[in-house]
Amino acid sequence: MNHEIYDPDDMIAALATPWAESAIAVIRVSGAGSIEAVDALFSGSVKLAGAEARKLTLGVIRNPETEEALDEVMAVPFKSPVSYTGQDGLELYCHGSLPGLQKILNLLFQSGFRQASPGEFTFRAFVNGKMDLTRAEAVQEIISAKSGKAQSMALSRLSGAVESRINTMKSNALGIAAAFEIQLDYPEDEVETPETPMGELLQIKEGLTELIASYQVGRIYQEGVVVALAGRTNAGKSSLFNLFLKEDRSIVSDIHGTTRDFLESWISLSGIPVRLYDTAGLRKSDDPIEEEGIRRTRQVLKNSHVILYLLDGEAGLSEDDEAVLARADNKRVVVWNKADIASQPCPEGAVPVSAVSGKGFQELEKVLKDKIFHDSSTTQDGPVIDSLRQKNLLERALYGVDKVIEGIHNGLPVDILAMDLSEVLQALGEITGEVSSSDIMEQMFSKFCVGK
Amino acid sequence: MDFDAIVVGGGHAGIEAGLALARLNYSTLFITQSLDTIGRLSCNPAVGGLSKGNIVREVDALGGEMARLIDGSMIQFRILNRSRGPAVQSPRAQADKNLYSKLAKMTLEKQDNLQLFQDTVVDILEDSTGHKCEGVVTERGRIFRSRVVVLTTGTFMEGRIFIGAFNQSSGRLGEPAAVGLGTALRQKGYTLGRLKTGTPARVKKSSLDFSQMEEQPGDELMQPFSFFREKSDRPQLSCHITYTNKKTHDIIRAHMHESPLYGGEIVGTGPRYCPSIEDKVVRFPDRERHQVFVEPEGLDTEEMYLNGISSSLPEIVQEEFLRTLPGLANLEIMRPGYAVEYDYIDPMQLLPSLESKRHEGLFMAGQTNGTSGYEEAAAQGLMAGINAAMKLQGKAPLVLSRAEAYTGVLIDDLVTLGTKEPYRMFTSRAEYRLSLRHDDADQRLFPYAEQLGLATEQMEDLFHKKKNGLEEIKELLRQRRVSGCYLRKHENLIPHEGKNCYMALKDPHVNLSHMDEAVPELENYPPAWLDHVELDVKYEGYVARQERQVARFKKMENILIPEGFDYSAAEGISMESREKMKTIQPRSVGQASRISGVRSSDIAVLTVLLNQGRNRSINNADK
Ligand SMILES: Cc1cc2nc3c(=O)[nH]c(=O)nc-3n(C[C@H](O)[C@H](O)[C@H](O)COP(=O)(O)OP(=O)(O)OC[C@H]3O[C@@H](n4cnc5c(N)ncnc54)[C@H](O)[C@@H]3O)c2cc1C
Ligand SMILES: Nc1nc2c(ncn2[C@@H]2O[C@H](COP(=O)(O)OP(=O)(O)OP(=O)(O)O)[C@@H](O)[C@H]2O)c(=O)[nH]1
Ligand SMILES: [Mg+2]
């Protein structure tokens, strides 16, 4: 019904750094009144509204209702027009723990901020003339690149199971909407009053409650996903590890058994925090140190959600490889490394990649993401939602459903009930696709025989 | 120039357009095919209904005529949906159709500056550039020149009616189609489509047995539609309800192949919300019966209208199946039901002022634009008339927003989204319907009538009297408290003891009648005012909840896109969206965002580009 519109005037907030465990994360807020709004949550040596612009102030973010201290942060206020967006705003340097960040963001959303849409800070910068635009397509590039990425991210975030759950709820809600609207669009004597859809409402309520709860249980975003690189020595595990990290962290050499102890690091895979392990190559060894390394490797492999099992394309499949592959393991992704100098064709089901040239890496990332979302080890408890945005929207929907139910109990007229219900549809629509008034009418005319 | 303005078509759209122009002192020629059919109610003898009643009252608030015509000719009045949603309830009246039409003609005849003339328009005149409309050409070869033209051709443009195998070039049964104009417009580059609608049989009252039907009386209190008329005092007649049955459906099914609809002769799209009985039987095979309303067509006619059972089956089949309904066993058909198919113009070719994008000075309104319904036609006619007058005055058009009137929703939908089936108003089409009540249409829109010069002194007096009255009532409610002594009579007030009456009224279980002791002055005010205040108070909180959305909506509506904005240079906007914007020519960013398929990022870029333009012109002004 309502097209998502970039409104340059309300207060927005978003995490500016990648959604991953890190030392420091930056939350950015913008909009008139945003400094004052954060002041209400911030206790520091000075009030941010009075503080010198573009200077760090140390303080604590506290939930004013529960008094709970969420994090010690550094806040940097920016005063219009000297800021990125041209508006008043703030940057909050927080500790990069994901649960902590989520609490802070939640608090901001409860305090009048809205989650920034993709590219929205940049959009505001343009609107306020902060960016000199010589060519208009630059805007589109930035905005649509960001929203495109975010959209595809949002889509892939939504696992099939969750999507179908939400779609079912949405179409049930649409049915209820049709039953309400028909009463508002046709008089009493032409269309009988449909039964009060209490059963359907309770069902939607239950579904929403369950999904919202799944956020607390499942949330790969909070706990991260453990991914380990494994394979025989010299397969290129450390090379691939470095490629994921985009830095030379692990030692690479053509000597077999270079990596002795495992290494770990957080990376962000389109926003999913992944704890990636490089491990010691698997082979029989008499060296006690290497043996210990291999023992540790096995431990890591046991605890990981996904194993990227590397084959050495140059050397081909070893007996050990054959033995490993013979055992089924649904958390394994087989990678055909050194595809650039491979001696034989990539075996079926393996992902060809070159850790040296980077060829095939994007495809590997994609396969890995799919694995994370569709693998039972990360989403054991059935459908799980894993983005804060989805959770917020589901909560909005639940709030609307509760209002409708309460309204029915209080005997409120249908026009009010319909208004609350439209918020449910809008919130669900923002997750899986907009609901328009013609969708409702479609339902109306197909379900009810109307018209004098 | 022979005239300032020419209005083509004497239907509900034409009437409003003609009167508005003449009342704004423009010499206006009013051409219609027959002076005897002005303001005819082609289909059901009723005006108003859910959301449509609101439109009638909007027309009235803006200085239009429809409310006064129905007030003078109603034979039954009802407020619909009192129980379901007070904010979306709406008045409807049965009309004496001959009287309605007679009043319409008399009103036009008495209007200064308005010249009535019987003829059929077959073409429009263009100026030498081909981009401006300068008048019309008629069937009898007359040429009339004017600065603006309003076309309201209804179901007549290349109209064709169907009854079983019979079909004929007609706009309504017994009235010739207006042939030629559709072809002429096509040749001038307009996109026209075909739509279809239908009407049921008219039957003789004395051949019916009403004892076998349920009676449906009107409301006891007859209320005027017009805000500027204090009382309505007309005779009331009842409607009656009867039902189809299995036998009826069997006959219809057996003859389905004889329907022009299923035989493929009719290509136009019919409305889903107002299906023929054939459609109902096909689409809802499990329904055992369908309701039929038997409605009087007037005080001094035997003709009765069978609402809910429109059909284009052969006449004898119509007679056969109608006779299976209780009370209709001996019925005599006076006019058969029929379907009509006609040309409509794709309304996306119009600006929000209803002026054609192709020809300056040419306005279009009513069923011609793909709508259906008298009220929808009247609202457009009025807006087209007003905006034609604005054009003559060299002023900006009056474009009502979706947040202030159903009329705004109607026209915005038409020009932004177009329509593929006859468009009818529904409350569900209005995002902010709680703020579009029928009873506050005057508060929303009368100020425009005052500005435009369509308000008479008497109207202004009444308006301000009511406005002040509403405030007085609210003030009384705020001042008085619910004290203990009222509680015995009204238990519902118990939880509110000590609160002021205004707050107490917000409780769904409390209404104004409970305030009779606390505020005895209430009985001095007209019931309509009291209802108005009651709804204002009860819905205040809900309306406020929408306010943020409304504010956001208004902001986008207020970012105007300059006329002639160069979309081809707007490279940041996707090709597809650019093409669409170029065709639609939205007047604001808000309207642009409603074009189907336009994405948020396109709107973002558009906003940025407009802003840059503004920054630049401000900078230039500095220099
Ligand atoms: C068979 C039928 C069924 C209908 N069913 C429904 C329904 O179910 N529900 C509903 O809401 N509405 C229905 N209507 C529609 C309703 O009648 C119209 O919406 C309404 O009358 C439209 O008003 P208008 O002013 O646009 O056109 P009309 O009332 O059609 O008036 C057009 C007028 O213009 C004149 N005219 C046309 N062309 C020319 C010309 N070239 N030169 C001069 N004069 C011209 C005609 O003679 C006529 O007087 C039906 C109409 C018909 C005919
Ligand atoms: N051409 C080519 N060489 C590669 C590729 N991946 C790794 N190598 C080379 O293979 C050798 C071994 O790489 P490492 O990354 O150290 O292998 P590893 O699996 O970590 O080995 P261990 O730590 O000993 O178990 C190095 O010389 C790399 O440069 C590749 O995709 N293509
Ligand atoms: Mg290594």
mmCIF file of N, CA, C and O in Angstrom, chain B residues 45-83:
data_model
loop_
_atom_site.group_PDB
_atom_site.id
_atom_site.type_symbol
_atom_site.label_atom_id
_atom_site.label_comp_id
_atom_site.label_asym_id
_atom_site.label_seq_id
_atom_site.Cartn_x
_atom_site.Cartn_y
_atom_site.Cartn_z
ATOM 1 N N PRO B 45 -31.854 3.104 -9.619
ATOM 2 C CA PRO B 45 -32.434 4.383 -9.211
ATOM 3 C C PRO B 45 -31.999 4.745 -7.796
ATOM 4 O O PRO B 45 -32.828 4.873 -6.902
ATOM 5 N N ALA B 46 -30.702 4.879 -7.584
ATOM 6 C CA ALA B 46 -30.215 5.217 -6.252
ATOM 7 C C ALA B 46 -28.938 6.027 -6.366
ATOM 8 O O ALA B 46 -28.172 5.863 -7.319
ATOM 9 N N VAL B 47 -28.733 6.879 -5.391
ATOM 10 C CA VAL B 47 -27.515 7.691 -5.351
ATOM 11 C C VAL B 47 -26.894 7.519 -3.967
ATOM 12 O O VAL B 47 -27.608 7.460 -2.978
ATOM 13 N N GLY B 48 -25.582 7.416 -3.940
ATOM 14 C CA GLY B 48 -24.877 7.266 -2.664
ATOM 15 C C GLY B 48 -24.528 5.817 -2.430
ATOM 16 O O GLY B 48 -24.480 5.014 -3.361
ATOM 17 N N GLY B 49 -24.278 5.473 -1.174
ATOM 18 C CA GLY B 49 -23.797 4.138 -0.828
ATOM 19 C C GLY B 49 -22.423 4.280 -0.228
ATOM 20 O O GLY B 49 -21.880 5.394 -0.158
ATOM 21 N N LEU B 50 -21.835 3.167 0.195
ATOM 22 C CA LEU B 50 -20.555 3.251 0.888
ATOM 23 C C LEU B 50 -19.503 3.896 -0.014
ATOM 24 O O LEU B 50 -19.378 3.532 -1.177
ATOM 25 N N SER B 51 -18.813 4.809 0.513
ATOM 26 C CA SER B 51 -17.820 5.653 -0.158
ATOM 27 C C SER B 51 -18.435 6.531 -1.248
ATOM 28 O O SER B 51 -17.980 7.635 -1.480
ATOM 29 N N LYS B 52 -19.467 6.062 -1.920
ATOM 30 C CA LYS B 52 -20.097 6.889 -2.952
ATOM 31 C C LYS B 52 -20.889 8.018 -2.316
ATOM 32 O O LYS B 52 -20.921 9.142 -2.821
ATOM 33 N N GLY B 53 -21.529 7.721 -1.178
ATOM 34 C CA GLY B 53 -22.241 8.768 -0.464
ATOM 35 C C GLY B 53 -21.271 9.858 -0.017
ATOM 36 O O GLY B 53 -21.594 11.049 -0.019
ATOM 37 N N ASN B 54 -20.060 9.422 0.365
ATOM 38 C CA ASN B 54 -19.039 10.394 0.755
ATOM 39 C C ASN B 54 -18.712 11.290 -0.432
ATOM 40 O O ASN B 54 -18.526 12.491 -0.286
ATOM 41 N N ILE B 55 -18.632 10.670 -1.608
ATOM 42 C CA ILE B 55 -18.294 11.451 -2.800
ATOM 43 C C ILE B 55 -19.381 12.483 -3.084
ATOM 44 O O ILE B 55 -19.090 13.641 -3.388
ATOM 45 N N VAL B 56 -20.643 12.071 -2.952
ATOM 46 C CA VAL B 56 -21.738 13.015 -3.190
ATOM 47 C C VAL B 56 -21.582 14.225 -2.267
ATOM 48 O O VAL B 56 -21.735 15.377 -2.684
ATOM 49 N N ARG B 57 -21.237 13.937 -1.023
ATOM 50 C CA ARG B 57 -21.135 15.040 -0.077
ATOM 51 C C ARG B 57 -19.882 15.880 -0.333
ATOM 52 O O ARG B 57 -19.860 17.073 -0.048
ATOM 53 N N GLU B 58 -18.855 15.262 -0.890
ATOM 54 C CA GLU B 58 -17.677 16.052 -1.280
ATOM 55 C C GLU B 58 -18.045 16.995 -2.425
ATOM 56 O O GLU B 58 -17.657 18.161 -2.448
ATOM 57 N N VAL B 59 -18.801 16.451 -3.383
ATOM 58 C CA VAL B 59 -19.244 17.276 -4.509
ATOM 59 C C VAL B 59 -20.034 18.476 -3.973
ATOM 60 O O VAL B 59 -19.838 19.615 -4.395
ATOM 61 N N ASP B 60 -20.878 18.196 -3.002
ATOM 62 C CA ASP B 60 -21.698 19.255 -2.416
ATOM 63 C C ASP B 60 -20.824 20.307 -1.732
ATOM 64 O O ASP B 60 -21.014 21.508 -1.919
ATOM 65 N N ALA B 61 -19.847 19.827 -0.957
ATOM 66 C CA ALA B 61 -18.994 20.748 -0.215
ATOM 67 C C ALA B 61 -18.199 21.641 -1.152
ATOM 68 O O ALA B 61 -17.851 22.768 -0.823
ATOM 69 N N LEU B 62 -17.916 21.120 -2.343
ATOM 70 C CA LEU B 62 -17.135 21.894 -3.304
ATOM 71 C C LEU B 62 -18.022 22.784 -4.180
ATOM 72 O O LEU B 62 -17.539 23.423 -5.100
ATOM 73 N N GLY B 63 -19.309 22.787 -3.902
ATOM 74 C CA GLY B 63 -20.195 23.667 -4.665
ATOM 75 C C GLY B 63 -20.862 22.983 -5.848
ATOM 76 O O GLY B 63 -21.392 23.656 -6.732
ATOM 77 N N GLY B 64 -20.855 21.651 -5.857
ATOM 78 C CA GLY B 64 -21.496 20.908 -6.945
ATOM 79 C C GLY B 64 -22.980 20.707 -6.693
ATOM 80 O O GLY B 64 -23.539 21.161 -5.689
ATOM 81 N N GLU B 65 -23.637 19.990 -7.613
ATOM 82 C CA GLU B 65 -25.094 19.943 -7.615
ATOM 83 C C GLU B 65 -25.697 18.619 -7.173
ATOM 84 O O GLU B 65 -26.857 18.545 -6.767
ATOM 85 N N MET B 66 -24.942 17.531 -7.284
ATOM 86 C CA MET B 66 -25.540 16.216 -7.145
ATOM 87 C C MET B 66 -26.366 16.039 -5.860
ATOM 88 O O MET B 66 -27.467 15.489 -5.889
ATOM 89 N N ALA B 67 -25.837 16.506 -4.741
ATOM 90 C CA ALA B 67 -26.544 16.327 -3.466
ATOM 91 C C ALA B 67 -27.906 17.007 -3.516
ATOM 92 O O ALA B 67 -28.913 16.478 -3.054
ATOM 93 N N ARG B 68 -27.950 18.184 -4.119
ATOM 94 C CA ARG B 68 -29.222 18.907 -4.162
ATOM 95 C C ARG B 68 -30.217 18.195 -5.061
ATOM 96 O O ARG B 68 -31.419 18.191 -4.793
ATOM 97 N N LEU B 69 -29.720 17.598 -6.134
ATOM 98 C CA LEU B 69 -30.624 16.885 -7.040
ATOM 99 C C LEU B 69 -31.244 15.684 -6.350
ATOM 100 O O LEU B 69 -32.443 15.439 -6.452
ATOM 101 N N ILE B 70 -30.430 14.927 -5.613
ATOM 102 C CA ILE B 70 -30.992 13.743 -4.964
ATOM 103 C C ILE B 70 -31.864 14.167 -3.765
ATOM 104 O O ILE B 70 -32.900 13.556 -3.507
ATOM 105 N N ASP B 71 -31.485 15.246 -3.096
ATOM 106 C CA ASP B 71 -32.328 15.715 -1.990
ATOM 107 C C ASP B 71 -33.727 16.066 -2.489
ATOM 108 O O ASP B 71 -34.716 15.854 -1.791
ATOM 109 N N GLY B 72 -33.782 16.586 -3.690
ATOM 110 C CA GLY B 72 -35.075 17.003 -4.220
ATOM 111 C C GLY B 72 -35.868 15.873 -4.839
ATOM 112 O O GLY B 72 -37.013 16.060 -5.252
ATOM 113 N N SER B 73 -35.251 14.683 -4.946
ATOM 114 C CA SER B 73 -35.955 13.621 -5.668
ATOM 115 C C SER B 73 -35.935 12.291 -4.930
ATOM 116 O O SER B 73 -36.370 11.288 -5.467
ATOM 117 N N MET B 74 -35.446 12.285 -3.676
ATOM 118 C CA MET B 74 -35.318 10.979 -3.020
ATOM 119 C C MET B 74 -36.670 10.413 -2.602
ATOM 120 O O MET B 74 -37.611 11.145 -2.292
ATOM 121 N N ILE B 75 -36.763 9.075 -2.670
ATOM 122 C CA ILE B 75 -37.985 8.425 -2.201
ATOM 123 C C ILE B 75 -37.666 7.381 -1.129
ATOM 124 O O ILE B 75 -38.518 6.607 -0.726
ATOM 125 N N GLN B 76 -36.430 7.343 -0.708
ATOM 126 C CA GLN B 76 -36.059 6.559 0.452
ATOM 127 C C GLN B 76 -34.655 6.976 0.864
ATOM 128 O O GLN B 76 -33.820 7.267 0.009
ATOM 129 N N PHE B 77 -34.410 7.000 2.169
ATOM 130 C CA PHE B 77 -33.087 7.382 2.642
ATOM 131 C C PHE B 77 -32.602 6.393 3.685
ATOM 132 O O PHE B 77 -33.367 5.973 4.548
ATOM 133 N N ARG B 78 -31.339 6.016 3.600
ATOM 134 C CA ARG B 78 -30.762 5.153 4.630
ATOM 135 C C ARG B 78 -29.306 5.502 4.855
ATOM 136 O O ARG B 78 -28.599 5.883 3.928
ATOM 137 N N ILE B 79 -28.899 5.359 6.111
ATOM 138 C CA ILE B 79 -27.458 5.425 6.393
ATOM 139 C C ILE B 79 -26.991 3.980 6.448
ATOM 140 O O ILE B 79 -27.521 3.185 7.226
ATOM 141 N N LEU B 80 -26.021 3.639 5.628
ATOM 142 C CA LEU B 80 -25.546 2.260 5.558
ATOM 143 C C LEU B 80 -24.415 2.022 6.550
ATOM 144 O O LEU B 80 -23.612 2.909 6.821
ATOM 145 N N ASN B 81 -24.375 0.806 7.040
ATOM 146 C CA ASN B 81 -23.277 0.358 7.908
ATOM 147 C C ASN B 81 -23.102 1.147 9.190
ATOM 148 O O ASN B 81 -21.981 1.357 9.634
ATOM 149 N N ARG B 82 -24.180 1.546 9.774
ATOM 150 C CA ARG B 82 -24.094 2.187 11.077
ATOM 151 C C ARG B 82 -23.348 1.303 12.070
ATOM 152 O O ARG B 82 -22.575 1.748 12.879
ATOM 153 N N SER B 83 -23.652 -0.011 11.991
ATOM 154 C CA SER B 83 -23.112 -0.910 13.003
ATOM 155 C C SER B 83 -21.670 -1.285 12.737
ATOM 156 O O SER B 83 -20.927 -1.607 13.645
#
